[in-house]
Structures are given as structure tokens and as C-alpha cells.
Coordinates of N, CA and C in Angstrom, one line a residue:
M187 N -27.4 -11.4 15.7 CA -28.7 -11.8 15.9 C -29.2 -13.6 15.6
K188 N -28.0 -14.3 14.8 CA -28.2 -15.6 15.0 C -28.3 -15.7 16.3
I189 N -27.6 -15.8 17.3 CA -27.3 -15.9 18.6 C -28.6 -15.8 19.6
S190 N -28.9 -14.8 19.2 CA -30.0 -13.7 20.2 C -31.5 -14.6 19.8
V191 N -31.4 -15.1 18.8 CA -32.7 -16.0 18.1 C -32.5 -17.1 19.0
A192 N -31.6 -18.2 19.2 CA -31.8 -19.5 19.2 C -31.4 -18.9 20.9
A193 N -30.8 -18.2 21.5 CA -30.7 -18.0 23.3 C -32.3 -18.0 23.5
L194 N -33.2 -17.0 22.5 CA -34.5 -17.0 23.5 C -35.4 -18.2 23.3
T195 N -34.9 -19.1 21.7 CA -35.6 -20.4 22.0 C -35.5 -21.4 22.7
L196 N -34.1 -21.3 23.7 CA -33.9 -22.2 24.1 C -34.4 -21.6 25.9
S197 N -34.3 -20.5 26.2 CA -35.1 -19.9 27.3 C -36.7 -20.3 27.3
F198 N -37.3 -20.1 26.3 CA -38.7 -20.7 26.0 C -38.5 -22.2 26.2
C199 N -37.6 -22.9 26.0 CA -38.0 -24.3 26.2 C -37.7 -24.6 27.5
Y200 N -36.9 -23.9 28.3 CA -36.6 -24.2 29.8 C -37.6 -23.6 30.5
L201 N -38.3 -22.9 30.0 CA -39.9 -22.0 30.5 C -40.6 -23.2 30.4
S202 N -40.7 -23.9 29.2 CA -41.9 -24.7 29.1 C -41.9 -26.0 30.0
V203 N -40.5 -26.5 30.1 CA -40.3 -27.4 31.0 C -40.7 -27.2 32.4
A204 N -39.9 -26.1 32.8 CA -40.6 -25.7 34.1 C -42.2 -25.5 34.7
E205 N -42.8 -25.2 33.4 CA -44.2 -25.0 33.7 C -45.1 -26.3 33.5
V206 N -44.2 -27.5 32.8 CA -44.8 -28.8 32.9 C -44.7 -29.3 34.1
Q207 N -43.3 -29.5 34.6 CA -43.4 -29.7 36.0 C -44.2 -29.2 37.1
L208 N -44.6 -28.2 36.9 CA -45.5 -27.2 37.9 C -47.0 -27.5 37.9
A209 N -47.0 -27.9 36.6 CA -48.6 -28.6 36.5 C -48.8 -29.9 36.7
E210 N -47.6 -30.8 36.7 CA -47.6 -32.0 37.3 C -47.7 -32.1 38.9
H211 N -47.1 -31.0 39.1 CA -47.0 -31.1 40.8 C -48.3 -30.8 41.3
R212 N -49.2 -29.8 40.4 CA -50.3 -29.2 41.2 C -51.6 -31.0 40.9
E213 N -51.0 -31.2 39.7 CA -52.3 -31.9 39.5 C -51.8 -34.0 39.5
E214 N -50.7 -33.9 40.8 CA -50.2 -35.0 41.0 C -51.3 -36.0 41.3
N215 N -52.2 -35.9 42.1 CA -53.6 -36.3 42.4 C -54.4 -36.8 41.6
T216 N -54.6 -36.6 40.5 CA -55.4 -36.6 39.1 C -54.9 -37.9 38.3
T217 N -55.9 -38.1 37.6 CA -55.7 -40.1 37.0 C -54.6 -39.7 35.8
E218 N -54.8 -38.1 35.1 CA -54.2 -37.9 33.7 C -52.9 -37.1 34.2
T219 N -52.0 -37.6 33.8 CA -50.6 -37.0 34.1 C -50.3 -35.8 32.5
P220 N -50.1 -35.1 32.9 CA -49.5 -34.1 31.8 C -48.0 -34.8 31.2
S221 N -47.7 -34.5 29.8 CA -46.6 -35.1 29.1 C -45.3 -33.9 30.0
S222 N -44.5 -34.8 29.6 CA -43.2 -34.0 30.7 C -42.2 -33.6 29.1
E223 N -42.9 -33.7 28.1 CA -41.8 -33.1 26.9 C -42.6 -31.7 26.8
P224 N -41.6 -31.0 26.6 CA -41.8 -29.6 26.3 C -42.3 -29.2 24.3
A225 N -43.1 -28.5 24.4 CA -43.8 -28.3 22.9 C -42.6 -27.4 22.2
C226 N -41.2 -27.8 21.6 CA -40.4 -27.4 21.1 C -39.1 -28.3 21.2
F227 N -38.4 -27.7 20.1 CA -36.9 -29.0 20.2 C -36.4 -29.4 21.5
G228 N -35.5 -30.3 21.4 CA -34.8 -30.9 22.6 C -33.9 -30.2 22.8
T229 N -33.6 -29.7 23.9 CA -31.8 -29.0 24.4 C -31.2 -29.7 23.4
D230 N -30.6 -31.0 23.1 CA -29.4 -31.2 22.7 C -29.5 -30.4 21.3
D231 N -30.8 -30.3 20.5 CA -30.8 -30.1 19.2 C -30.4 -28.3 19.5
I232 N -30.8 -27.8 20.4 CA -30.7 -26.3 20.8 C -29.3 -26.0 20.9
L233 N -28.3 -26.9 21.4 CA -27.1 -26.8 21.6 C -26.3 -27.1 20.6
K234 N -26.8 -27.9 19.6 CA -26.1 -28.2 18.6 C -26.1 -27.0 17.3
N235 N -27.2 -26.7 17.4 CA -28.1 -25.4 16.7 C -26.8 -24.3 16.9
F236 N -26.4 -24.2 18.4 CA -25.9 -23.2 18.8 C -24.1 -23.4 18.2
L237 N -23.6 -24.3 18.4 CA -22.3 -24.7 18.2 C -22.2 -24.5 16.5
V238 N -23.6 -24.8 15.5 CA -23.2 -24.8 14.5 C -23.5 -23.3 13.8
I239 N -24.0 -22.1 14.6 CA -23.8 -21.0 14.5 C -22.8 -20.3 14.4
L240 N -22.3 -21.0 15.9 CA -21.0 -20.4 16.4 C -19.8 -20.4 15.3
R241 N -19.6 -21.8 15.3 CA -18.5 -22.0 13.8 C -19.0 -21.6 12.5
E242 N -20.2 -20.8 12.4 CA -20.4 -20.0 10.9 C -19.8 -18.9 11.4
Q243 N -20.1 -18.6 12.5 CA -19.8 -17.1 12.9 C -18.4 -16.9 12.9
E244 N -17.4 -17.8 13.7 CA -16.2 -17.9 13.7 C -15.2 -17.9 11.9
A245 N -15.9 -18.9 11.1 CA -15.6 -18.9 9.9 C -15.5 -17.3 9.4
E246 N -16.8 -16.9 9.4 CA -17.1 -15.1 9.0 C -16.0 -14.5 9.5
L247 N -15.7 -14.8 10.8 CA -15.0 -13.2 11.5 C -13.4 -13.8 10.9
K248 N -13.0 -15.0 10.4 CA -11.3 -15.3 10.2 C -11.8 -14.6 8.5
N249 N -12.8 -15.0 7.5 CA -12.4 -14.1 6.6 C -12.4 -13.0 6.5
V250 N -13.2 -12.1 7.6 CA -13.0 -10.7 7.6 C -11.7 -10.0 7.9
K251 N -11.0 -10.7 8.9 CA -9.5 -10.5 9.3 C -8.7 -11.0 8.1
K252 N -9.0 -11.8 7.3 CA -8.2 -12.2 6.0 C -8.2 -10.8 5.1
Q253 N -9.6 -10.3 4.6 CA -10.0 -8.9 4.2 C -8.9 -7.8 4.6
L254 N -9.2 -7.9 6.0 CA -8.4 -6.7 6.5 C -6.8 -6.6 5.9
E255 N -6.4 -7.9 6.3 CA -5.0 -7.8 6.5 C -4.4 -7.9 4.9
D256 N -5.2 -7.9 4.3 CA -5.3 -8.5 2.6 C -5.3 -6.5 1.9
L257 N -6.1 -5.7 2.9 CA -6.1 -4.2 2.3 C -5.1 -3.6 3.2
R258 N -4.6 -3.9 4.7 CA -3.6 -3.0 4.8 C -2.5 -3.6 4.1
G259 N -2.0 -4.8 3.6 CA -1.0 -5.2 2.7 C -1.1 -4.3 1.8
E260 N -2.3 -4.4 1.0 CA -2.6 -3.3 -0.3 C -2.2 -2.0 0.0
V261 N -2.5 -1.3 0.8 CA -2.5 -0.1 1.4 C -0.5 0.0 1.9
R262 N -0.1 -0.6 2.1 CA 1.6 -0.7 2.6 C 2.3 -0.6 1.4
G263 N 1.7 -1.6 0.5 CA 2.5 -1.3 -1.5 C 2.2 -0.5 -1.7
N264 N 1.2 0.9 -1.5 CA 1.2 1.4 -2.3 C 2.1 2.8 -1.6
R265 N 2.5 2.6 -0.9 CA 3.4 3.6 -0.1 C 4.7 3.8 -0.2
I266 N 5.0 4.2 -2.0 CA 6.4 3.8 -2.3 C 6.7 5.5 -3.0
A267 N 7.6 5.9 -2.2 CA 8.0 7.4 -3.1 C 9.4 7.5 -2.5
F268 N 10.5 8.4 -2.8 CA 11.6 9.1 -2.6 C 11.6 10.4 -3.4
G269 N 12.7 11.4 -2.4 CA 12.4 12.5 -3.1 C 14.3 13.1 -2.9
A270 N 14.9 13.5 -3.8 CA 16.2 13.8 -3.2 C 16.9 14.7 -4.1
S271 N 18.0 15.3 -3.8 CA 18.7 16.2 -4.5 C 20.5 15.7 -4.5
I272 N 21.3 16.5 -5.5 CA 22.4 16.1 -5.3 C 23.5 16.4 -4.5
S273 N 22.9 17.3 -3.9 CA 23.4 18.4 -2.2 C 24.6 19.0 -3.1
N274 N 25.1 19.6 -2.0 CA 26.3 20.7 -2.1 C 27.5 20.3 -2.3
V275 N 27.7 19.8 -3.9 CA 28.9 19.4 -4.6 C 29.6 20.6 -5.4
G276 N 28.6 21.4 -5.7 CA 29.1 22.0 -6.6 C 28.8 21.7 -8.2
N277 N 29.7 21.9 -9.5 CA 29.9 21.5 -10.3 C 29.8 19.7 -10.8
I278 N 29.5 19.1 -11.5 CA 29.6 17.7 -11.9 C 29.6 17.8 -13.6
G279 N 30.9 17.5 -14.1 CA 30.9 17.2 -15.4 C 32.1 18.5 -15.7
P280 N 32.3 18.9 -17.2 CA 31.9 17.6 -18.1 C 32.7 16.1 -18.0
F281 N 31.7 15.3 -18.8 CA 33.0 14.0 -19.1 C 32.2 14.1 -20.4
N282 N 33.4 13.2 -21.1 CA 33.5 12.5 -22.5 C 32.1 11.3 -22.5
V283 N 31.7 10.8 -21.5 CA 31.0 10.0 -21.5 C 29.6 10.4 -20.8
D284 N 28.4 9.8 -21.3 CA 27.5 10.0 -20.0 C 27.4 9.0 -18.9
I285 N 27.4 9.6 -17.4 CA 27.2 9.1 -16.4 C 26.0 9.2 -15.3
T286 N 25.8 8.0 -14.5 CA 24.7 8.3 -14.0 C 24.6 8.9 -12.9
L287 N 23.9 10.1 -12.5 CA 23.8 10.8 -11.4 C 23.1 10.4 -10.0
T288 N 23.9 10.7 -8.8 CA 23.6 10.1 -7.8 C 23.4 11.6 -6.9
Y289 N 21.7 11.2 -6.5 CA 21.2 12.2 -5.8 C 21.3 11.9 -4.1
K290 N 22.2 12.1 -3.5 CA 22.7 11.7 -2.1 C 21.7 12.2 -0.9
N291 N 21.6 13.5 -1.3 CA 20.8 14.2 -0.2 C 19.1 14.0 -0.3
V292 N 18.8 12.6 0.9 CA 17.6 12.2 0.8 C 16.6 12.8 1.8
Y293 N 15.7 13.2 0.8 CA 14.3 14.1 1.7 C 13.5 13.2 2.1
A294 N 13.1 11.9 1.5 CA 12.4 11.1 1.7 C 12.7 9.8 0.6
N295 N 12.2 8.8 1.1 CA 12.9 7.0 0.7 C 11.8 6.1 1.9
T296 N 11.0 5.6 0.7 CA 10.5 4.2 1.3 C 11.1 3.0 1.1
G297 N 12.6 3.4 0.5 CA 13.0 1.9 0.4 C 13.6 1.5 -1.3
S298 N 12.8 2.2 -1.8 CA 13.0 1.6 -3.3 C 14.4 2.4 -4.1
Y299 N 14.9 3.6 -3.6 CA 15.2 4.6 -4.0 C 16.7 3.9 -3.4
N300 N 17.8 4.0 -4.3 CA 19.4 3.9 -3.6 C 20.2 5.0 -3.9
P301 N 20.5 5.7 -2.8 CA 21.2 7.0 -3.2 C 22.5 6.6 -3.0
T302 N 23.2 5.7 -3.3 CA 24.5 5.3 -3.6 C 24.9 5.1 -4.9
T303 N 23.7 4.7 -5.6 CA 23.8 4.2 -7.0 C 23.2 5.1 -7.6
G304 N 21.9 5.6 -7.0 CA 20.8 7.1 -8.0 C 19.9 6.2 -8.7
I305 N 19.3 4.9 -8.2 CA 18.8 4.2 -8.8 C 17.6 3.7 -8.3
F306 N 16.5 4.1 -8.9 CA 15.1 3.5 -8.0 C 15.0 1.9 -8.9
T307 N 14.4 1.1 -8.2 CA 14.2 -0.2 -8.4 C 12.8 -0.2 -8.4
A308 N 11.6 -0.5 -8.8 CA 10.4 -0.8 -8.5 C 10.0 -1.9 -8.0
P309 N 9.2 -1.9 -7.1 CA 9.2 -2.9 -6.3 C 7.7 -3.9 -6.5
V310 N 6.6 -3.1 -7.4 CA 5.4 -3.7 -7.5 C 5.2 -3.0 -9.2
K311 N 4.4 -3.7 -9.8 CA 3.9 -3.4 -10.8 C 3.4 -2.2 -10.8
G312 N 3.3 -1.1 -11.7 CA 2.4 0.0 -11.5 C 2.5 1.2 -12.8
H313 N 2.1 2.3 -12.2 CA 1.8 3.7 -12.9 C 2.7 4.0 -12.0
Y314 N 4.0 4.9 -12.4 CA 4.7 6.1 -11.3 C 4.8 7.1 -12.0
Y315 N 5.2 7.8 -11.3 CA 5.3 9.5 -11.8 C 7.3 10.0 -11.1
F316 N 7.7 10.6 -12.3 CA 9.1 10.5 -12.1 C 9.3 12.1 -12.7
S317 N 10.0 13.0 -11.6 CA 10.6 14.4 -12.0 C 11.4 14.8 -11.8
F318 N 12.4 15.4 -12.7 CA 13.7 16.3 -12.3 C 14.2 17.8 -12.8
S319 N 15.0 18.0 -11.6 CA 15.1 19.4 -12.1 C 17.0 19.2 -12.3
G320 N 17.1 20.6 -13.0 CA 18.8 20.9 -12.9 C 19.2 22.1 -13.0
H321 N 20.5 22.3 -12.4 CA 20.5 24.0 -12.3 C 22.1 24.0 -12.6
N322 N 22.7 25.1 -13.6 CA 23.9 25.0 -14.2 C 24.2 26.6 -14.7
I323 N 25.1 26.4 -14.6 CA 25.9 28.2 -15.0 C 26.1 27.8 -16.7
S324 N 25.5 28.7 -17.5 CA 25.2 28.5 -18.9 C 26.3 28.9 -19.8
S325 N 27.7 28.6 -19.4 CA 28.4 29.1 -20.3 C 28.8 27.4 -20.7
K326 N 28.5 26.7 -20.3 CA 28.7 25.3 -20.7 C 27.0 24.7 -21.0
P327 N 26.6 23.6 -21.5 CA 25.5 23.3 -22.0 C 24.8 22.0 -20.6
M328 N 23.9 21.6 -20.3 CA 23.4 21.0 -19.2 C 22.6 19.8 -20.0
G329 N 22.8 18.6 -20.1 CA 21.6 18.0 -20.6 C 21.4 16.9 -20.1
L330 N 20.3 16.2 -19.2 CA 19.7 15.2 -18.3 C 19.0 14.2 -18.9
R331 N 18.8 13.2 -18.5 CA 18.0 12.2 -19.4 C 17.5 11.3 -18.0
L332 N 16.0 11.3 -18.4 CA 15.3 10.1 -17.5 C 15.6 8.8 -18.1
M333 N 16.3 7.9 -17.3 CA 16.1 6.3 -17.9 C 15.3 5.1 -17.3
K334 N 15.0 4.3 -18.4 CA 14.4 3.1 -17.8 C 15.0 2.1 -18.3
N335 N 15.5 1.4 -17.5 CA 16.2 -0.1 -18.1 C 17.0 0.1 -19.3
G336 N 18.2 2.0 -19.0 CA 19.1 2.0 -20.1 C 18.4 2.5 -21.3
V337 N 17.0 2.6 -21.2 CA 16.5 3.3 -22.4 C 15.8 5.2 -22.0
Q338 N 16.3 6.1 -22.4 CA 15.8 7.3 -22.5 C 14.6 7.4 -22.7
M339 N 14.0 7.7 -21.8 CA 12.3 8.3 -21.4 C 12.4 9.8 -22.1
V340 N 12.3 10.4 -21.1 CA 12.8 11.8 -21.6 C 13.6 12.4 -21.3
T341 N 14.1 14.2 -21.8 CA 15.1 14.3 -21.6 C 15.0 15.9 -21.3
G342 N 15.9 16.4 -20.6 CA 15.8 18.3 -20.6 C 17.1 18.7 -20.9
Y343 N 17.2 20.0 -21.5 CA 18.8 20.6 -22.1 C 18.4 21.8 -22.0
N344 N 19.8 22.2 -21.7 CA 19.8 24.0 -21.2 C 21.3 24.2 -22.3
H345 N 21.1 25.0 -23.5 CA 22.3 25.0 -24.1 C 23.0 26.5 -23.6
A346 N 24.1 26.2 -23.9 CA 24.9 27.2 -23.4 C 24.7 28.7 -24.1
A347 N 24.7 29.8 -22.8 CA 24.0 30.9 -23.3 C 24.8 31.8 -22.4
G348 N 26.0 32.4 -22.8 CA 26.4 33.2 -22.0 C 27.1 32.7 -20.5
N349 N 26.9 33.4 -19.4 CA 27.4 33.0 -18.3 C 26.3 33.3 -16.7
R350 N 25.5 32.6 -17.1 CA 24.1 33.1 -16.0 C 23.6 31.4 -15.7
Y351 N 23.1 31.7 -14.3 CA 22.7 30.3 -13.7 C 20.8 29.9 -14.9
E352 N 21.2 28.5 -15.1 CA 19.6 28.4 -15.3 C 19.2 27.0 -14.8
T353 N 17.9 27.1 -15.3 CA 17.6 25.7 -14.9 C 16.7 25.1 -15.7
V354 N 16.3 23.4 -15.9 CA 15.6 22.7 -16.6 C 14.7 21.9 -15.8
T355 N 13.4 21.8 -15.9 CA 12.7 20.3 -15.2 C 12.2 19.8 -16.5
N356 N 11.6 18.6 -16.0 CA 10.6 17.9 -16.9 C 10.1 16.5 -16.1
G357 N 9.4 16.3 -16.2 CA 8.8 14.8 -15.6 C 7.5 13.9 -16.6
M358 N 7.7 12.4 -16.2 CA 6.8 11.5 -16.7 C 6.2 10.9 -15.9
T359 N 5.0 10.2 -16.3 CA 4.4 8.7 -15.9 C 5.0 7.8 -16.7
L360 N 5.5 6.9 -15.8 CA 5.8 5.4 -16.6 C 5.1 4.3 -16.2
Q361 N 4.7 3.2 -16.7 CA 4.7 2.0 -16.8 C 5.9 0.7 -16.1
L362 N 5.6 0.7 -14.6 CA 6.7 -0.3 -14.1 C 6.3 -1.3 -14.1
E363 N 7.3 -2.7 -14.7 CA 7.3 -3.9 -13.8 C 7.8 -4.1 -12.8
V364 N 8.0 -5.1 -11.8 CA 8.8 -5.4 -10.8 C 10.6 -5.4 -11.0
G365 N 10.9 -4.8 -10.5 CA 12.5 -5.0 -10.7 C 12.8 -3.9 -11.9
D366 N 12.1 -3.3 -12.6 CA 12.4 -1.9 -13.4 C 13.5 -1.2 -13.0
Q367 N 14.4 -0.6 -13.5 CA 15.1 0.6 -12.8 C 14.7 1.9 -13.8
V368 N 14.7 2.8 -12.5 CA 14.7 3.9 -13.5 C 15.9 5.4 -12.7
Y369 N 16.3 6.1 -13.3 CA 17.6 6.7 -12.7 C 17.8 7.9 -13.8
M370 N 18.5 8.8 -13.2 CA 19.0 10.2 -14.5 C 20.5 9.9 -14.9
T371 N 20.8 10.5 -16.1 CA 22.0 10.6 -16.6 C 22.4 12.0 -17.2
L372 N 23.6 12.0 -16.9 CA 23.8 13.3 -17.1 C 24.7 13.3 -18.6
R373 N 24.4 13.7 -19.6 CA 24.7 13.7 -21.0 C 26.4 14.0 -21.1
S374 N 27.0 13.5 -22.1 CA 28.3 13.6 -22.1 C 28.3 14.9 -22.5
N375 N 29.3 15.5 -22.1 CA 30.2 17.1 -22.8 C 29.2 18.5 -22.1
T376 N 28.3 17.6 -21.0 CA 27.6 18.7 -20.4 C 27.8 18.8 -18.7
W377 N 27.3 19.3 -18.4 CA 27.3 19.9 -16.5 C 26.1 20.0 -15.9
I378 N 26.5 20.2 -14.8 CA 25.3 20.2 -13.5 C 25.6 20.9 -12.4
F379 N 24.9 21.7 -11.5 CA 25.1 22.1 -10.6 C 24.2 22.1 -9.2
D380 N 24.8 22.1 -7.9 CA 24.0 22.1 -7.2 C 24.6 22.6 -5.7
N381 N 23.8 23.3 -4.8 CA 24.6 23.2 -4.1 C 23.3 23.5 -2.5
S382 N 24.1 24.0 -1.2 CA 22.8 23.8 -0.1 C 21.6 24.2 -0.6
N383 N 21.3 24.6 -1.5 CA 19.6 25.4 -1.8 C 19.3 24.0 -2.5
D384 N 20.2 22.9 -2.9 CA 19.5 21.9 -3.4 C 18.4 22.2 -4.8
H385 N 19.2 22.5 -5.6 CA 18.5 23.1 -6.9 C 18.2 21.9 -7.6
S386 N 19.2 20.8 -8.1 CA 19.3 19.7 -8.8 C 18.6 18.5 -8.2
T387 N 17.1 18.1 -8.4 CA 16.7 17.1 -7.6 C 16.1 16.2 -8.8
F388 N 15.7 14.9 -7.7 CA 14.8 13.8 -8.7 C 13.6 13.2 -7.8
I389 N 12.7 12.9 -7.9 CA 11.8 12.7 -7.3 C 11.1 11.4 -8.1
G390 N 10.0 10.7 -7.2 CA 9.3 9.6 -7.8 C 8.4 8.8 -6.8
H391 N 7.1 8.3 -7.4 CA 6.4 7.6 -6.5 C 5.1 7.4 -7.4
L392 N 4.9 6.0 -6.6 CA 3.7 5.3 -7.2 C 2.1 5.9 -7.2
L393 N 1.9 6.0 -8.6 CA 0.3 6.2 -8.6 C -0.7 5.4 -8.3
F394 N -0.4 4.2 -9.0 CA -1.2 3.1 -8.3 C -0.7 1.7 -9.1
R395 N -1.2 0.7 -8.6 CA -0.6 -0.6 -8.7 C -1.5 -1.2 -10.0
L396 N -0.8 -2.2 -10.6 CA -1.7 -2.6 -11.8 C -1.4 -4.3 -11.5

């Protein structure tokens, strides 16, 4: 809008100059000579105003571009999620110590989950949601722990109860700092089962950044 007003002003000035020159030509035989100065700002002043306006708009455009890039970066930073299953391995355990479970059949992973170690590492500070499921033959118990930096957050446990398949699930929202690690462990003297149906799973995603 600023440029349009300035352009109209400049056009008016040129028109004024032309009108003055025409008047001079018509009245060249008279003793009174009209002024050759238009009744408006000088052309140099208008050009200077143009440059000032252009510089202001250039600065505003750069600021808008930066805001858009920051917004894109924030959106990309919110795309944190993974989902995986233990896969077709049969029974795991029992062991006489707790072990970290590795969920190697990855359905989705934006990069923060390591299927080799089974560990999710938080890339940004925020609130995350994690859930897990476990499947087992109930002739032996199954104990699962959702861990954060070596500390149990929540657990799921199936007690021995005959000889049938059973499932346990649980989940929790956790506040994580950058570099915090979340993973699943199988409790000592328990076991877990999985096959091609992917009963035993581990998933997580960022809810929002802090």
C-alpha cells in the first residue's frame, strides 16, 4: 500500500511538471513567466522515500521468512514417534536377572528409538506418552517394567495361572529432558512370548514440547 501511494505521488509530480512546461510554452510572449517548480516534493525526495519504503518492506519480509522457518523447525521437532514389536522369536526368558527387551520389528521410527538396544532417547524436552503390551504362556509369570534412566515408572505383571496365553498392557505419560532414556525390561524369573502376530509391543511419541 505504501508503494502505491508513493507511485501516485510521483506520477502527480511528473504531471505537474508537464503542466507547468505547457503553460510556459503557451505564455512565452507574456512578461510573466510561471514558476517551473511543481507544487510538490522534488523527484529526489520521492526516490529517497521509495528506497526507505523498500528497505522497510525488505526487513519485514526477512522477519516473516525467519518466523516461517522457526515454525517449520518447531513442527519438524514435534514429529517424534516410534512403534515396534519383539517379532517372531517365541519365548524370551526366564533369566535370573532383569534384561532390557529389544523390539526389533519396527513399524515406525522418526529416529530416536534404537531397535538394536531397545532404548528410546529423548531428542527434545517435553511430555511423552509410552505404552507396552506383553504376551506369555501362563505356566510361568511375566513381569514387564517401563524404565526411565534406570528407574521403574510403571509395571505390568501376569502371575502363573495354568497353561494358557495371557496379555498385559500398561502405559504412562512422562516428562523427559533432552537425553533421557526410556526402555522396557523383563523382570527376573519371568518370560515373554511373541510371534508373527506381534503381540508384544512398545510404542511412544511426543505429546508436546516444553
